[in-house]
Short mmCIF file of C-alpha atoms in Angstrom, two decimals:
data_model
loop_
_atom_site.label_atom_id
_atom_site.label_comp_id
_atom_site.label_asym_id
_atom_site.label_seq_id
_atom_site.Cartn_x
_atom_site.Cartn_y
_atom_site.Cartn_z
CA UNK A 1 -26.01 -8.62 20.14
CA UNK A 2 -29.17 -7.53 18.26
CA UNK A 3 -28.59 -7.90 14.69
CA UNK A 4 -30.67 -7.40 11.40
CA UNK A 5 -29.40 -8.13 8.57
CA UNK A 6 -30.49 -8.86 4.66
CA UNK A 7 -28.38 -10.67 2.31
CA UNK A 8 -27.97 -11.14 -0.93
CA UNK A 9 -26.27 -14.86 -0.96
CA UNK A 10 -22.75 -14.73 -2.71
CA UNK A 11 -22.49 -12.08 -5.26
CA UNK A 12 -19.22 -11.71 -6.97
CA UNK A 13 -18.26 -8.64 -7.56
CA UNK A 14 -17.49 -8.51 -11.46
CA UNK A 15 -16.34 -4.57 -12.11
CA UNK A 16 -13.41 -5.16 -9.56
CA UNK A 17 -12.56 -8.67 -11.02
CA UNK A 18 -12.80 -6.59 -14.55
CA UNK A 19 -10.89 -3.64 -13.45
CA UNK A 20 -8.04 -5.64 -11.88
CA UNK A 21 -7.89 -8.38 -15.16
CA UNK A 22 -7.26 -5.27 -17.09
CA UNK A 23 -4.47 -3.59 -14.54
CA UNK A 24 -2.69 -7.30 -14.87
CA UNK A 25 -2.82 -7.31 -18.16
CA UNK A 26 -0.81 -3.79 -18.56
CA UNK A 27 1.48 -5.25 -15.67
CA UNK A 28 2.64 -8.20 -17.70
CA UNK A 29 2.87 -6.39 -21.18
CA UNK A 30 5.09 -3.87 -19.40
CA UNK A 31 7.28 -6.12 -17.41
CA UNK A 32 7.77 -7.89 -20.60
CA UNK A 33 8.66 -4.53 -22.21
CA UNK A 34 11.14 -3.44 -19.33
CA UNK A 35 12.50 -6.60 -19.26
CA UNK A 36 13.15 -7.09 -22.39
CA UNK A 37 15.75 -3.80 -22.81
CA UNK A 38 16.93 -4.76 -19.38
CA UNK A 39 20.32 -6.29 -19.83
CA UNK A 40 20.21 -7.82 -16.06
CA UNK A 41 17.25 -9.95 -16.62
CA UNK A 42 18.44 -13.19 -17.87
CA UNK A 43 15.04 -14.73 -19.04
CA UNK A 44 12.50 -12.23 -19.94
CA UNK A 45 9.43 -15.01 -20.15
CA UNK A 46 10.71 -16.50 -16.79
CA UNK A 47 9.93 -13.30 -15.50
CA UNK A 48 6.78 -12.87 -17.12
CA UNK A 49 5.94 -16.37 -16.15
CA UNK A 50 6.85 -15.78 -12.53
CA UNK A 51 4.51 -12.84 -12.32
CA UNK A 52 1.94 -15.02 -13.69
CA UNK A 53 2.26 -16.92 -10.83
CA UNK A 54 1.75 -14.49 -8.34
CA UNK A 55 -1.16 -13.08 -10.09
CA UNK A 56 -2.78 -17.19 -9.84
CA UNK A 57 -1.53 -16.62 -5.79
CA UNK A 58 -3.21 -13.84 -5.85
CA UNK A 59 -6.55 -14.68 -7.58
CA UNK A 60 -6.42 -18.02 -4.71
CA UNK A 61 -6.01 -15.44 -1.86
CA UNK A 62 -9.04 -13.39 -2.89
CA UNK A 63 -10.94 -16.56 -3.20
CA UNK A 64 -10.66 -18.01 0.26
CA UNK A 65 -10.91 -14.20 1.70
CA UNK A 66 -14.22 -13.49 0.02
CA UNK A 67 -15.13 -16.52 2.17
CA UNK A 68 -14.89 -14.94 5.15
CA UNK A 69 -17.71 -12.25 6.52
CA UNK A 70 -17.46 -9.34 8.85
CA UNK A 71 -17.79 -11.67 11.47
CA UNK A 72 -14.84 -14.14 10.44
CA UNK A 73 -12.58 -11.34 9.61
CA UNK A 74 -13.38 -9.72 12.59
CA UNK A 75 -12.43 -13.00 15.20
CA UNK A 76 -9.15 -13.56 12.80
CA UNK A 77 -7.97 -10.15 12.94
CA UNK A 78 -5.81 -10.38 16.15
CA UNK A 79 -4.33 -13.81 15.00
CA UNK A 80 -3.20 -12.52 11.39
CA UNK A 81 -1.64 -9.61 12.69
CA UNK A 82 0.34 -10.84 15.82
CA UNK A 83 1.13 -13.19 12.82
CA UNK A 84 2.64 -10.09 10.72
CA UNK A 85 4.77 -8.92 13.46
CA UNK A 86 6.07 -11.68 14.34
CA UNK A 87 7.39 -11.87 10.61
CA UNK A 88 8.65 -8.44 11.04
CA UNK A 89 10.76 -9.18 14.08
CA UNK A 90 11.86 -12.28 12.60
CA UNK A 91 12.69 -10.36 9.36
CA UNK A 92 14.79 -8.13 11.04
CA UNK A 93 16.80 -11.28 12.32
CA UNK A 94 16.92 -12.81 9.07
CA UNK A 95 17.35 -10.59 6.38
CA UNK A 96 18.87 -11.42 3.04
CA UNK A 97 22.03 -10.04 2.97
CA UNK A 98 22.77 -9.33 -0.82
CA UNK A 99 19.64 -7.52 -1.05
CA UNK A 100 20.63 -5.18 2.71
CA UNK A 101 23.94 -5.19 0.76
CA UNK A 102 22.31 -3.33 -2.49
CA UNK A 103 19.59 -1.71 -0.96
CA UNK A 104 20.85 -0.93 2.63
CA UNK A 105 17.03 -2.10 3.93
CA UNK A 106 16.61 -5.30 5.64
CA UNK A 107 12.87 -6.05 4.88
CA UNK A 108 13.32 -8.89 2.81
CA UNK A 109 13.25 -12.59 3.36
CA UNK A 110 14.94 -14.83 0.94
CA UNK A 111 14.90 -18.54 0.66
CA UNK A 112 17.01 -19.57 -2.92
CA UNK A 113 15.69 -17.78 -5.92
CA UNK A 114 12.59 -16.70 -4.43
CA UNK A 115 11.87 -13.26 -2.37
CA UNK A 116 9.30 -12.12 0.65
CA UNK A 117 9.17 -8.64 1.94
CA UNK A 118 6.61 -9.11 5.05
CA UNK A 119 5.58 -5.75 5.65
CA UNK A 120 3.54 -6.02 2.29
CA UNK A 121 1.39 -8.57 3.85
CA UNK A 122 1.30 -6.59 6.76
CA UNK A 123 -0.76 -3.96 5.70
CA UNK A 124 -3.77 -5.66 5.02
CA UNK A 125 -3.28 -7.41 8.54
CA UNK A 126 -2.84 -4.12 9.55
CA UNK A 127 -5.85 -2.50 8.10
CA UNK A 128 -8.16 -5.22 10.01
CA UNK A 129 -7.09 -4.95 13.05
CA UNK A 130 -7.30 -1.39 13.62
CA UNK A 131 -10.52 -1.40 11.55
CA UNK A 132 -11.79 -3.97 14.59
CA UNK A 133 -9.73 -1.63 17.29
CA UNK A 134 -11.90 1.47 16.53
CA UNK A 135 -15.33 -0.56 15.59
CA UNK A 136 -14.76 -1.95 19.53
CA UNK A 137 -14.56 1.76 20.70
CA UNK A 138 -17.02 3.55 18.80
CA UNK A 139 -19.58 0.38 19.94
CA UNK A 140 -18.84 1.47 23.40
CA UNK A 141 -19.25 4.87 22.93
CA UNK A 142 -22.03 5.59 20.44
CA UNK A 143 -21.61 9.54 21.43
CA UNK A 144 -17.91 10.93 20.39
CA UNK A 145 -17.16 13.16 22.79
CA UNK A 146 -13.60 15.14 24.10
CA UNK A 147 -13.04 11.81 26.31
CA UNK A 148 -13.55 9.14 24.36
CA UNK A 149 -11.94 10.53 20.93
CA UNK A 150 -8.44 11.25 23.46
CA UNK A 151 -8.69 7.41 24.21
CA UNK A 152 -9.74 6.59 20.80
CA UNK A 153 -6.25 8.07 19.15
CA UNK A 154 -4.78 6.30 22.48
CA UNK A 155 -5.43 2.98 21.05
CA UNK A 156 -4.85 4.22 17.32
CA UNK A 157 -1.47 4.86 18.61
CA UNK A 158 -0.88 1.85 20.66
CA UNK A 159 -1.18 -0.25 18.12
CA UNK A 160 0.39 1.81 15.35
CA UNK A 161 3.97 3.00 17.13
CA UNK A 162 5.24 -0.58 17.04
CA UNK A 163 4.59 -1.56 13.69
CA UNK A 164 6.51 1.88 12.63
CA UNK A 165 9.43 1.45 14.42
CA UNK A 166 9.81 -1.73 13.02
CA UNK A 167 9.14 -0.75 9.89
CA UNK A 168 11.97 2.19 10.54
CA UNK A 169 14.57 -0.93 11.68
CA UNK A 170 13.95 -2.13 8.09
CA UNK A 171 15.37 0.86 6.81
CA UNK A 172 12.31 1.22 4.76
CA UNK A 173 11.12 4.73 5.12
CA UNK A 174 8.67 4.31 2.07
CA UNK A 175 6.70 1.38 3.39
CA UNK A 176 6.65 3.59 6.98
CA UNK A 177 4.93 6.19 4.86
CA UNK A 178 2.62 3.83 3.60
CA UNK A 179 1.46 2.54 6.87
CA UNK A 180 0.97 6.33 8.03
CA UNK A 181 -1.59 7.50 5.00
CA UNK A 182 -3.55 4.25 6.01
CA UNK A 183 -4.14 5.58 9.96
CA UNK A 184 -4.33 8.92 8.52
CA UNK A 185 -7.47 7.75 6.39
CA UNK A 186 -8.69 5.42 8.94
CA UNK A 187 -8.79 8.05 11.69
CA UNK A 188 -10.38 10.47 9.74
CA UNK A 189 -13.38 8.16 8.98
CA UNK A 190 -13.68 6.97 12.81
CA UNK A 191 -15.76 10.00 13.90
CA UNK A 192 -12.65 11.82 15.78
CA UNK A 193 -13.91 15.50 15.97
CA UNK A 194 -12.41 18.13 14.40
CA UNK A 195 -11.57 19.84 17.41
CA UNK A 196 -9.06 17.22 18.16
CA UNK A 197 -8.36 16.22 14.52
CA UNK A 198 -7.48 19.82 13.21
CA UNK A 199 -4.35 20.24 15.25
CA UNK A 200 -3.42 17.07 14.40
CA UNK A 201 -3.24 18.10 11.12
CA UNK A 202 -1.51 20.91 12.05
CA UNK A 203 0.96 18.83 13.77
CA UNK A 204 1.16 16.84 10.75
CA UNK A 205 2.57 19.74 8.45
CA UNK A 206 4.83 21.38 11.23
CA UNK A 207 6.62 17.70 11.63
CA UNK A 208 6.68 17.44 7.14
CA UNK A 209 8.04 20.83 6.92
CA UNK A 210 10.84 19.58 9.91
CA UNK A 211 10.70 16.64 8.20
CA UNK A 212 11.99 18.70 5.06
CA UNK A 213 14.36 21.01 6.57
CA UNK A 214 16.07 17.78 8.05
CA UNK A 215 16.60 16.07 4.98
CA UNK A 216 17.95 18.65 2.99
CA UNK A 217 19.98 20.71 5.55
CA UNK A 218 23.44 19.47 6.97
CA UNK A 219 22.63 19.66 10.38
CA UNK A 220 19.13 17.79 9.80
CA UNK A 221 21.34 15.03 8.16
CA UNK A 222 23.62 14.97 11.26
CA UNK A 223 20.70 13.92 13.13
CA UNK A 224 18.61 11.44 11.27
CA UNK A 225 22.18 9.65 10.69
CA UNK A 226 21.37 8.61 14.70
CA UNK A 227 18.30 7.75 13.85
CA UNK A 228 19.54 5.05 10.84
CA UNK A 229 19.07 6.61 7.83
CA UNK A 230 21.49 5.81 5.54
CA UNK A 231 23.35 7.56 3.06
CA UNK A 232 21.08 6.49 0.01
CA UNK A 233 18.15 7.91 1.30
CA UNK A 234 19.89 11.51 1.23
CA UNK A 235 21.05 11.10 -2.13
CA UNK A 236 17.39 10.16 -3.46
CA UNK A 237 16.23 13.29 -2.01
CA UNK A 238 19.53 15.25 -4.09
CA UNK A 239 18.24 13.27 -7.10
CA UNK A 240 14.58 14.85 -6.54
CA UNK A 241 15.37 18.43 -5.87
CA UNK A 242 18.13 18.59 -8.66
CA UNK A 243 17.34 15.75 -10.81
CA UNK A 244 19.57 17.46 -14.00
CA UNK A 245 22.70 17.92 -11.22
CA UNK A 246 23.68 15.01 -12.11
CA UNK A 247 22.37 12.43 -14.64
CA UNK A 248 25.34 9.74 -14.40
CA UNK A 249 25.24 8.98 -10.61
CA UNK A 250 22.47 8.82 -8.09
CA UNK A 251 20.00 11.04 -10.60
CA UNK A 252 20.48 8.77 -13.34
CA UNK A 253 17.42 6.63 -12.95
CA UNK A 254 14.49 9.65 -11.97
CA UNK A 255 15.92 11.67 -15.09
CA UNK A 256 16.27 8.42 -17.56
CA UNK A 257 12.34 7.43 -16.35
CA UNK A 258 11.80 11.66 -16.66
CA UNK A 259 13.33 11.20 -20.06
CA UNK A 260 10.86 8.46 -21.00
CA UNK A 261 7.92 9.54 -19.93
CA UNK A 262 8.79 13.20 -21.77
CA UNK A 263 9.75 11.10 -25.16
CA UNK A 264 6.35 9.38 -25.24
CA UNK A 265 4.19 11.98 -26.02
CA UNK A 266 0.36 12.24 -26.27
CA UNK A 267 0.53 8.65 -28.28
CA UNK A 268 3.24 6.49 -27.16
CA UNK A 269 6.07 5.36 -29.12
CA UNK A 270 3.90 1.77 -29.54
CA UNK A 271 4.45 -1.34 -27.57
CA UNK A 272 7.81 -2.57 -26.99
CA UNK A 273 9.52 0.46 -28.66
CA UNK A 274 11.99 1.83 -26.01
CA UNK A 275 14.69 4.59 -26.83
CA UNK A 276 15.39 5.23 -23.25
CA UNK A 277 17.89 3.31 -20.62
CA UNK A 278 15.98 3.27 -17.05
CA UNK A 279 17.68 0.92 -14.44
CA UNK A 280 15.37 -1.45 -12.83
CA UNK A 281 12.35 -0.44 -14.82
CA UNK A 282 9.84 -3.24 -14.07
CA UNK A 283 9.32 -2.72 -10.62
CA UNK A 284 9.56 0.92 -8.87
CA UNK A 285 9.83 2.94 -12.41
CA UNK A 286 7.34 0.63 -14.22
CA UNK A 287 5.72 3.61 -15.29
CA UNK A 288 7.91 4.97 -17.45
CA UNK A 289 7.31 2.06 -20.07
CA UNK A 290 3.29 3.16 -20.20
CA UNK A 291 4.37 6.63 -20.34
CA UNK A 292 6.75 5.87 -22.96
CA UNK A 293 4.79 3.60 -24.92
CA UNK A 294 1.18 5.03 -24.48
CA UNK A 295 2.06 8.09 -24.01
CA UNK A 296 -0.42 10.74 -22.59
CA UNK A 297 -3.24 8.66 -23.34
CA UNK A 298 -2.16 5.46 -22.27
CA UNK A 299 -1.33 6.91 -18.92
CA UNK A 300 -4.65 8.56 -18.74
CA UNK A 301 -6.27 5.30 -19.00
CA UNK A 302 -4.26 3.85 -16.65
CA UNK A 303 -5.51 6.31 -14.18
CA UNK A 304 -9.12 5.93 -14.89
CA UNK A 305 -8.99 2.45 -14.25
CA UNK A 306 -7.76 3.46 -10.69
CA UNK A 307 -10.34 6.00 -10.40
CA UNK A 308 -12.81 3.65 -11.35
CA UNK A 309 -11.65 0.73 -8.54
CA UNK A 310 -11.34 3.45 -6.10
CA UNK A 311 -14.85 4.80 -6.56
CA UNK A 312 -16.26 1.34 -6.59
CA UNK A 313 -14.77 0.39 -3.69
CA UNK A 314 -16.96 3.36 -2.15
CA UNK A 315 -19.87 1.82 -3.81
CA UNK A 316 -19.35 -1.41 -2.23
CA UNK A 317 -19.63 0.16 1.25
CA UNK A 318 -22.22 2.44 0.29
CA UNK A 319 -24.33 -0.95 0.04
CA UNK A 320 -23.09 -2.56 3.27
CA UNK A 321 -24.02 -0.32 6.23
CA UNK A 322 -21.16 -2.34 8.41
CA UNK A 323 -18.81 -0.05 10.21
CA UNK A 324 -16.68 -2.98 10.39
CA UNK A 325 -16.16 -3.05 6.51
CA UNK A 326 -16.32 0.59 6.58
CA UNK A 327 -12.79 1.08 7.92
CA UNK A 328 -11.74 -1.84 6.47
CA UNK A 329 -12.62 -0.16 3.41
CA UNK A 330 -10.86 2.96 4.10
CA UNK A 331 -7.71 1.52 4.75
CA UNK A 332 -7.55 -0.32 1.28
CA UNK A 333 -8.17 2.81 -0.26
CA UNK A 334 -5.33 4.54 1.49
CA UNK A 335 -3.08 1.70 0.86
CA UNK A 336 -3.37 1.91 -2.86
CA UNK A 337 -4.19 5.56 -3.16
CA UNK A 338 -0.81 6.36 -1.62
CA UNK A 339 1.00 3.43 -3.54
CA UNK A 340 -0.31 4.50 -6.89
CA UNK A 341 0.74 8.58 -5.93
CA UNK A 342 3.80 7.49 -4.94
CA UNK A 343 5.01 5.29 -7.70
CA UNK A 344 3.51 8.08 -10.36
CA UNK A 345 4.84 11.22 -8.55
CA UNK A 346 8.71 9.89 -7.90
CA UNK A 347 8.30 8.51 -11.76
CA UNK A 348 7.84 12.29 -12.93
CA UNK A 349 9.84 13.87 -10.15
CA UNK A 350 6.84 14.77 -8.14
CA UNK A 351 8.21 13.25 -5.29
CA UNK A 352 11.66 11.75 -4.16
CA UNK A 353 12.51 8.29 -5.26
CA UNK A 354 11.11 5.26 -2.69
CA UNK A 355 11.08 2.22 -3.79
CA UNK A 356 7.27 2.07 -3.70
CA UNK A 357 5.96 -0.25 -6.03
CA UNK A 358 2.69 0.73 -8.62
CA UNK A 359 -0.42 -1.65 -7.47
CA UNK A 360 -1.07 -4.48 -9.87
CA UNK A 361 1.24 -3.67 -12.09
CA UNK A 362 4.74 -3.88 -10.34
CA UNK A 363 7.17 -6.54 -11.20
CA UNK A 364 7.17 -8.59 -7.63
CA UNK A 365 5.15 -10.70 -5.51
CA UNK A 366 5.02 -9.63 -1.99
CA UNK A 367 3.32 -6.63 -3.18
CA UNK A 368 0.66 -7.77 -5.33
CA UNK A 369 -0.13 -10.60 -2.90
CA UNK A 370 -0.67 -7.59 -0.12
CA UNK A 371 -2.74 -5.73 -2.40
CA UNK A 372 -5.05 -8.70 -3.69
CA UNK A 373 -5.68 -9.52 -0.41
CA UNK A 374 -6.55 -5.86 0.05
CA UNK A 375 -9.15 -6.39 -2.85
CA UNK A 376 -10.17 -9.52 -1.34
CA UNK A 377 -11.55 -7.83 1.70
CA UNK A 378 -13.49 -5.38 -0.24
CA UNK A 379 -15.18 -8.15 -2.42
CA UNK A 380 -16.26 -9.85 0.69
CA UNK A 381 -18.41 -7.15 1.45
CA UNK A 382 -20.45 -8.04 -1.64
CA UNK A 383 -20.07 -11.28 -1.62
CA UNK A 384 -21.66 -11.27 2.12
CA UNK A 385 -24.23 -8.30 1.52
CA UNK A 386 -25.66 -8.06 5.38
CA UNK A 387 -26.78 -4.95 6.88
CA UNK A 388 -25.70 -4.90 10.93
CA UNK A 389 -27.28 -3.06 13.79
CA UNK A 390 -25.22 -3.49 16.42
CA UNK A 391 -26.12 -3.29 20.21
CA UNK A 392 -23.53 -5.00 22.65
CA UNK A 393 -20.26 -6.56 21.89
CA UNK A 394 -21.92 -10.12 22.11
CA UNK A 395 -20.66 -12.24 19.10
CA UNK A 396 -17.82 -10.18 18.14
CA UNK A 397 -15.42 -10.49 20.65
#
């Protein structure tokens, strides 16, 4: 393999570091805040503690990945994510049953007081190993033509199908959706022409609109009832499309978290100052205690600081020239662009309720470990600033 590269030994990449301190910081103020008018929690500072804890876990995890260069990551990439399905078969075997038993889903482990949802530490496993699936290809075939971008979205495929269908046994349709928007962005940034791409698109909005039409017509229910989908899922969709239809039952926590949001203004009604009752608030409707007690504002900053680690995460690769860390890259920003859309649309009835959590600032630790480790790939780039020109496979096998 010819190589040149140039680095810049070990530089930490402080606006990241910066912008996450300040996304944990509004996590734990608002999980104290939703805990604290939540009359399930028993110990509001255990809970805050425990989250504290998985933010340290977290911190540890980007350490030893910012260890690791392209080269590293790129040799581990098949072990970590045989690893991650092997968790999600075994998931799938042993499930905690009072969580299938509220939630219907069976994507949880649980081992006494403590919880582990795999699939959250399977997207980041996820992410680098297709990221090294389509570097392999487009080595091989510097010139993208009709041939090679058919076999290209071959492999994409191969290696996707799997890890959906399990996801699909889970009975978590949210995390499948998740996993999607990541090979949607990583395939668009492999070089697949348009020619093949566009239909694909194409294809993309004739199966949502189908998608639609089966989950809010009779008959389409019929159907996906074969398929698993339970009778929860249905009624989030109901909630969605009628969320004032009925505010006591399965609509009461989208309008409640509406309600919130709506009663906080352009200022916020100030920190820990809640009028409104929204079930389960500090993880999936999190949210609604900025909107609430920021208001407007408060959201608005909230986004920014998103904005901000999104575009610097573009930065980071601008600087790298490593197609490697390029679609690495990608798929981090997919994962949390969709996460954060997600959360924020089904909090203002944007979208129907599911059960995705809002990055960094989520009550829960499967999550935030998946997306730290998501940041800790893109601060390896910095932290291992080399510049690759790539010949043969030789080295990176």
């Amino acid at each position: 393999m010819a190589k040149r590269f140039n680095k810049k030994g070990g530089e930490i990449d402080w606006s990241i570091i910066f912008v996450i301190l300040m996304l944990a910081l509004i996590g734990l103020a608002s999980i104290y805040v939703a805990a604290s008018y939540d009359s399930n929690v028993v110990s509001v500072a255990r809970m805050v503690f425990m989250q504290t804890i998985w933010y340290i876990l977290g911190i540890i995890a980007v350490i030893i990945i910012m260890q690791f260069d392209s080269e590293r990551l790129w040799r581990i990439a098949p072990f970590v994510f045989w690893g991650g399905v092997a968790l999600m078969v075994l998931v799938l075997i042993f499930y905690s049953r009072p969580y299938f038993v509220e939630t219907g889903g069976k994507s949880w482990f649980q081992i006494g007081p403590l919880t582990f949802q795999p699939s959250e530490i399977m997207k980041p496993a996820f992410i680098l190993m297709l990221s090294r699936v389509i570097a392999v290809h487009n080595l091989a075939n510097e010139v993208h033509t009709w041939q090679s971008d058919k076999m290209l979205l071959g492999k994409i495929a191969l290696w996707t199908f799997p890890i959906l269908a399990l996801v699909l046994l889970q009975h978590d349709f949210g995390t499948m959706l998740v996993f999607v928007a990541i090979v949607f962005g990583m395939t668009l940034l492999s070089g697949i022409s348009w020619k093949i791409f566009g239909p694909l698109i194409v294809l993309a909005g004739i199966m949502g609109t189908t998608a639609i039409l089966l989950v809010t017509q009779t008959w389409g229910r019929r159907i996906l009832e074969n398929f698993g989908f339970e009778a929860y899922q249905f009624a989030r969709v109901d909630a969605w499309m009628n969320p004032q239809g009925d505010t006591t039952n399965t609509g009461y926590q989208l309008w409640q978290a509406m309600t919130a949001i709506g009663s906080g203004g352009i200022t916020g009604t100030g920190f820990n100052v809640s009028h409104v009752t929204v079930p389960v608030r500090e993880s999936d409707m999190v949210f609604s205690v900025i909107g609430e007690n920021f208001g407007f504002l408060g959201s608005l900053l909230l986004l920014m600081l998103y904005f901000y680690l999104i575009y610097h995460i573009f930065q980071v690769v601008n600087e790298t020239s490593n197609q490697f860390y390029a679609y690495i890259a990608s798929g981090v920003v997919m994962m949390l662009l969709f996460h954060i859309f997600e959360n924020i649309g089904m909090n203002i009835g944007l979208v129907p309720l599911t059960g995705i959590p809002l990055p960094f600032i989520s009550q829960g630790g499967s999550a935030l470990i998946g997306n730290m480790i998501g940041v800790g790939l893109v601060m390896s780039m910095r932290y291992h600033n080399r510049s690759y020109t790539l010949s043969t496979h030789e080295g990176f096998e």
